[in-house]
Amino acid sequence: MATVAKRLAKGVFGTGSAANIYTAPTGSTVLVKAVTLCNKSASPCNITLLFAGTEVIYQHTLKASDTITIPFMDQIIYAGESISGFAGASGGSNFATYYISGKEVT
C-alpha cells in the first residue's frame, strides 16, 4: 500500500447549494487531515462542508475577515465518494475559500 500526503482541494466556495470539490480516486481510501476556511469578505458567512454526503460542518458562521483551521483525526472518504460544500453570505458579497489536506492510500 502506498500512502501519499497531498492537498486534496483548494478554491472558492460556491453559494446556494453544495458543489463537489474533491472525489476520492478509484482504488483509494482517503484520510482527511485538516480543513482551512477563510472568509475574505467584510460580512459574516455560513459554511457547510460534506464528506460522502454527510454534513461534517453545518452552517458554521465564519466572522468577517476570519480564518480557521480544523484538524481532523483521519476522517475517511472511500473511492468514488466526494467532499462538497458551499458558503452562504449573511450580508454583502461572499468570498469564502477552502484548503483541504490529507492522505491518499492506494
XYZ file of N, CA and C in Angstrom:
318
model
N 0.830 -1.184 0.000
C 0.000 0.000 0.000
C 0.873 1.245 0.000
N 0.540 2.182 -0.860
C 1.249 3.456 -0.910
C 0.390 4.527 -0.255
N 1.013 5.357 0.564
C 0.329 6.469 1.210
C 0.986 7.758 0.750
N 0.193 8.655 0.176
C 0.708 9.910 -0.350
C 0.009 11.068 0.344
N 0.791 11.893 1.080
C 0.241 13.114 1.666
C 0.068 14.129 0.547
N -1.087 14.815 0.534
C -1.312 15.759 -0.552
C -2.387 16.767 -0.213
N -2.414 17.825 -1.009
C -3.522 18.774 -0.953
C -4.655 18.125 -1.720
N -5.789 17.961 -1.061
C -6.940 17.335 -1.709
C -7.722 18.340 -2.536
N -7.848 19.572 -2.027
C -8.621 20.576 -2.742
C -8.289 21.964 -2.216
N -8.465 22.950 -3.078
C -8.377 24.351 -2.683
C -9.226 25.142 -3.654
N -9.780 26.244 -3.178
C -10.586 27.052 -4.068
C -11.546 27.950 -3.331
N -12.536 28.430 -4.069
C -13.559 29.329 -3.547
C -14.883 28.586 -3.516
N -15.566 28.629 -2.371
C -16.886 28.007 -2.261
C -17.879 28.712 -3.164
N -18.769 27.925 -3.767
C -19.918 28.482 -4.445
C -20.983 28.807 -3.407
N -22.049 29.438 -3.826
C -23.141 29.775 -2.915
C -24.412 29.061 -3.344
N -25.314 28.887 -2.405
C -26.627 28.338 -2.718
C -26.786 26.867 -2.463
N -25.947 26.025 -3.072
C -26.061 24.588 -2.856
C -24.678 23.950 -2.952
N -24.559 22.767 -2.378
C -23.266 22.084 -2.308
C -22.760 21.708 -3.700
N -21.488 21.978 -3.932
C -20.821 21.598 -5.179
C -19.662 20.679 -4.838
N -19.410 19.706 -5.692
C -18.310 18.768 -5.494
C -16.975 19.506 -5.607
N -16.074 19.299 -4.626
C -14.756 19.922 -4.693
C -13.621 18.896 -4.706
N -13.936 17.615 -4.420
C -12.926 16.553 -4.469
C -13.645 15.209 -4.501
N -13.138 14.284 -5.311
C -13.642 12.916 -5.341
C -12.468 11.970 -5.160
N -12.606 11.020 -4.236
C -11.543 10.048 -3.983
C -11.344 9.178 -5.223
N -10.092 9.012 -5.643
C -9.808 8.231 -6.848
C -10.174 6.746 -6.695
N -10.424 6.098 -7.816
C -10.690 4.663 -7.842
C -9.532 3.914 -7.180
N -9.859 2.937 -6.362
C -8.853 2.101 -5.722
C -8.157 2.738 -4.536
N -8.713 3.840 -4.012
C -8.059 4.519 -2.896
C -8.994 4.672 -1.703
N -8.382 4.887 -0.569
C -9.067 5.334 0.632
C -8.374 6.636 1.015
N -9.143 7.661 1.340
C -8.569 8.969 1.628
C -8.797 9.319 3.090
N -7.744 9.822 3.730
C -7.815 10.272 5.111
C -7.715 11.791 5.106
N -8.786 12.468 5.489
C -8.779 13.924 5.549
C -8.109 14.327 6.856
N -7.089 15.182 6.776
C -6.302 15.561 7.942
C -6.656 16.951 8.475
N -6.908 17.916 7.588
C -7.184 19.283 8.038
C -7.941 20.054 6.975
N -8.770 21.002 7.445
C -9.512 21.899 6.567
C -9.284 23.319 7.065
N -8.878 24.207 6.156
C -8.757 25.625 6.485
C -9.830 26.368 5.719
N -10.566 27.219 6.434
C -11.640 28.022 5.853
C -11.306 29.492 6.072
N -11.525 30.314 5.063
C -11.209 31.738 5.150
C -12.353 32.555 4.573
N -12.790 33.544 5.326
C -13.806 34.473 4.850
C -13.099 35.783 4.520
N -12.955 36.084 3.240
C -12.249 37.288 2.814
C -13.162 38.498 2.696
N -14.434 38.340 3.010
C -15.369 39.453 2.847
C -15.506 40.264 4.139
N -16.185 41.382 4.035
C -16.412 42.266 5.176
C -17.679 41.890 5.937
N -18.317 40.786 5.549
C -19.547 40.328 6.199
C -19.380 38.873 6.631
N -20.097 38.447 7.674
C -20.040 37.028 8.063
C -20.608 36.139 6.962
N -20.202 34.874 6.973
C -20.783 33.902 6.048
C -20.959 32.576 6.775
N -21.835 31.743 6.255
C -22.090 30.420 6.821
C -21.509 29.365 5.895
N -20.725 28.457 6.478
C -20.056 27.416 5.709
C -20.689 26.061 6.008
N -20.953 25.283 4.964
C -21.375 23.895 5.104
C -20.409 23.038 4.288
N -19.899 21.972 4.917
C -18.961 21.067 4.269
C -19.449 19.647 4.486
N -19.486 18.864 3.408
C -19.973 17.487 3.475
C -18.883 16.516 3.051
N -18.758 15.415 3.787
C -17.902 14.301 3.411
C -18.825 13.139 3.080
N -18.731 12.600 1.879
C -19.554 11.463 1.446
C -21.040 11.725 1.676
N -21.459 12.966 1.410
C -22.868 13.327 1.512
C -23.378 13.620 2.914
N -22.489 13.604 3.909
C -22.878 13.855 5.301
C -22.235 15.148 5.787
N -23.040 16.023 6.375
C -22.509 17.283 6.878
C -21.531 17.032 8.027
N -20.307 17.513 7.878
C -19.337 17.477 8.976
C -19.161 18.877 9.561
N -19.508 19.876 8.768
C -19.610 21.265 9.228
C -20.925 21.767 8.658
N -21.810 22.263 9.519
C -23.136 22.664 9.050
C -23.419 24.113 9.440
N -23.503 24.958 8.442
C -23.829 26.366 8.605
C -23.008 27.022 9.719
N -21.714 26.722 9.726
C -20.822 27.357 10.695
C -20.612 28.810 10.279
N -20.872 29.730 11.199
C -20.696 31.141 10.894
C -19.230 31.521 11.056
N -18.665 31.995 9.976
C -17.297 32.465 9.969
C -17.352 33.987 9.913
N -16.758 34.622 10.917
C -16.796 36.080 11.002
C -16.117 36.724 9.800
N -16.428 37.987 9.579
C -15.789 38.743 8.510
C -14.277 38.723 8.695
N -13.559 38.548 7.599
C -12.083 38.570 7.603
C -11.476 37.585 8.593
N -12.092 36.417 8.746
C -11.615 35.418 9.701
C -11.162 34.157 8.979
N -10.212 33.450 9.594
C -9.708 32.179 9.080
C -9.656 31.178 10.221
N -10.081 29.936 9.948
C -9.951 28.871 10.940
C -9.362 27.638 10.258
N -8.614 26.868 11.037
C -8.117 25.575 10.577
C -8.676 24.521 11.515
N -9.293 23.496 10.944
C -9.917 22.430 11.720
C -9.125 21.150 11.476
N -8.438 20.647 12.515
C -7.736 19.371 12.353
C -8.725 18.218 12.479
N -8.582 17.209 11.633
C -9.416 16.018 11.701
C -8.547 14.826 12.061
N -9.097 13.899 12.792
C -8.405 12.659 13.125
C -8.802 11.592 12.109
N -8.242 11.679 10.910
C -8.441 10.685 9.861
C -9.911 10.426 9.515
N -10.606 11.442 9.065
C -11.938 11.238 8.516
C -11.767 10.517 7.186
N -12.512 9.440 6.978
C -12.284 8.548 5.842
C -13.273 8.823 4.712
N -12.723 8.914 3.503
C -13.505 9.012 2.274
C -13.085 7.820 1.412
N -14.034 7.012 0.992
C -13.723 5.845 0.165
C -13.758 6.203 -1.320
N -13.167 5.342 -2.136
C -13.121 5.543 -3.585
C -14.498 5.904 -4.128
N -14.553 6.957 -4.926
C -15.801 7.395 -5.539
C -16.618 8.345 -4.688
N -16.328 8.442 -3.390
C -17.048 9.383 -2.529
C -16.427 10.776 -2.664
N -17.221 11.793 -2.308
C -16.801 13.167 -2.559
C -16.807 14.030 -1.304
N -16.049 15.117 -1.408
C -16.138 16.233 -0.474
C -16.841 17.339 -1.242
N -17.843 17.933 -0.639
C -18.565 19.026 -1.281
C -18.870 20.095 -0.242
N -19.258 21.269 -0.715
C -19.576 22.330 0.230
C -20.053 23.583 -0.453
N -20.460 24.538 0.390
C -20.889 25.841 -0.110
C -20.873 26.848 1.026
N -20.952 28.105 0.659
C -20.993 29.193 1.636
C -22.216 30.044 1.355
N -22.831 30.517 2.406
C -23.960 31.419 2.280
C -23.638 32.701 3.016
N -23.787 33.815 2.334
C -23.491 35.107 2.959
C -24.658 35.549 3.813
N -24.341 36.154 4.954
C -25.398 36.717 5.789
C -25.414 38.226 5.634
N -24.950 38.693 4.507
C -24.958 40.119 4.194
C -23.797 40.467 3.281
N -24.059 41.146 2.196
C -22.991 41.567 1.299
C -22.442 40.439 0.453
N -21.306 40.687 -0.152
C -20.657 39.702 -1.016
C -19.997 38.617 -0.183
N -19.830 37.457 -0.794
C -19.233 36.319 -0.093
C -18.002 35.838 -0.845
N -16.887 35.728 -0.132
C -15.642 35.262 -0.730
C -14.995 34.254 0.201
N -15.629 33.130 0.428
C -15.114 32.103 1.337
C -14.268 31.098 0.566
N -13.063 30.832 1.068
C -12.161 29.890 0.423
C -11.901 28.697 1.332
N -11.398 27.614 0.726
C -11.082 26.396 1.480
C -9.746 25.840 1.016
N -9.106 25.111 1.925
C -7.869 24.393 1.638
C -7.953 23.104 2.447
N -7.934 21.967 1.764
C -8.148 20.673 2.428
C -6.942 19.781 2.151
N -6.357 19.242 3.227
C -5.202 18.361 3.068
C -5.498 16.993 3.660
N -4.777 16.004 3.179
C -4.988 14.645 3.668
C -4.003 13.671 3.065
N -4.373 12.394 3.095
C -3.529 11.333 2.545
C -4.381 10.397 1.704
N -3.858 10.032 0.539
C -4.496 9.023 -0.301
C -3.738 7.722 -0.103
N -4.476 6.664 0.224
C -3.893 5.334 0.423
C -4.378 4.442 -0.717
N -3.432 3.878 -1.468
C -3.804 3.011 -2.602
C -3.187 1.633 -2.423
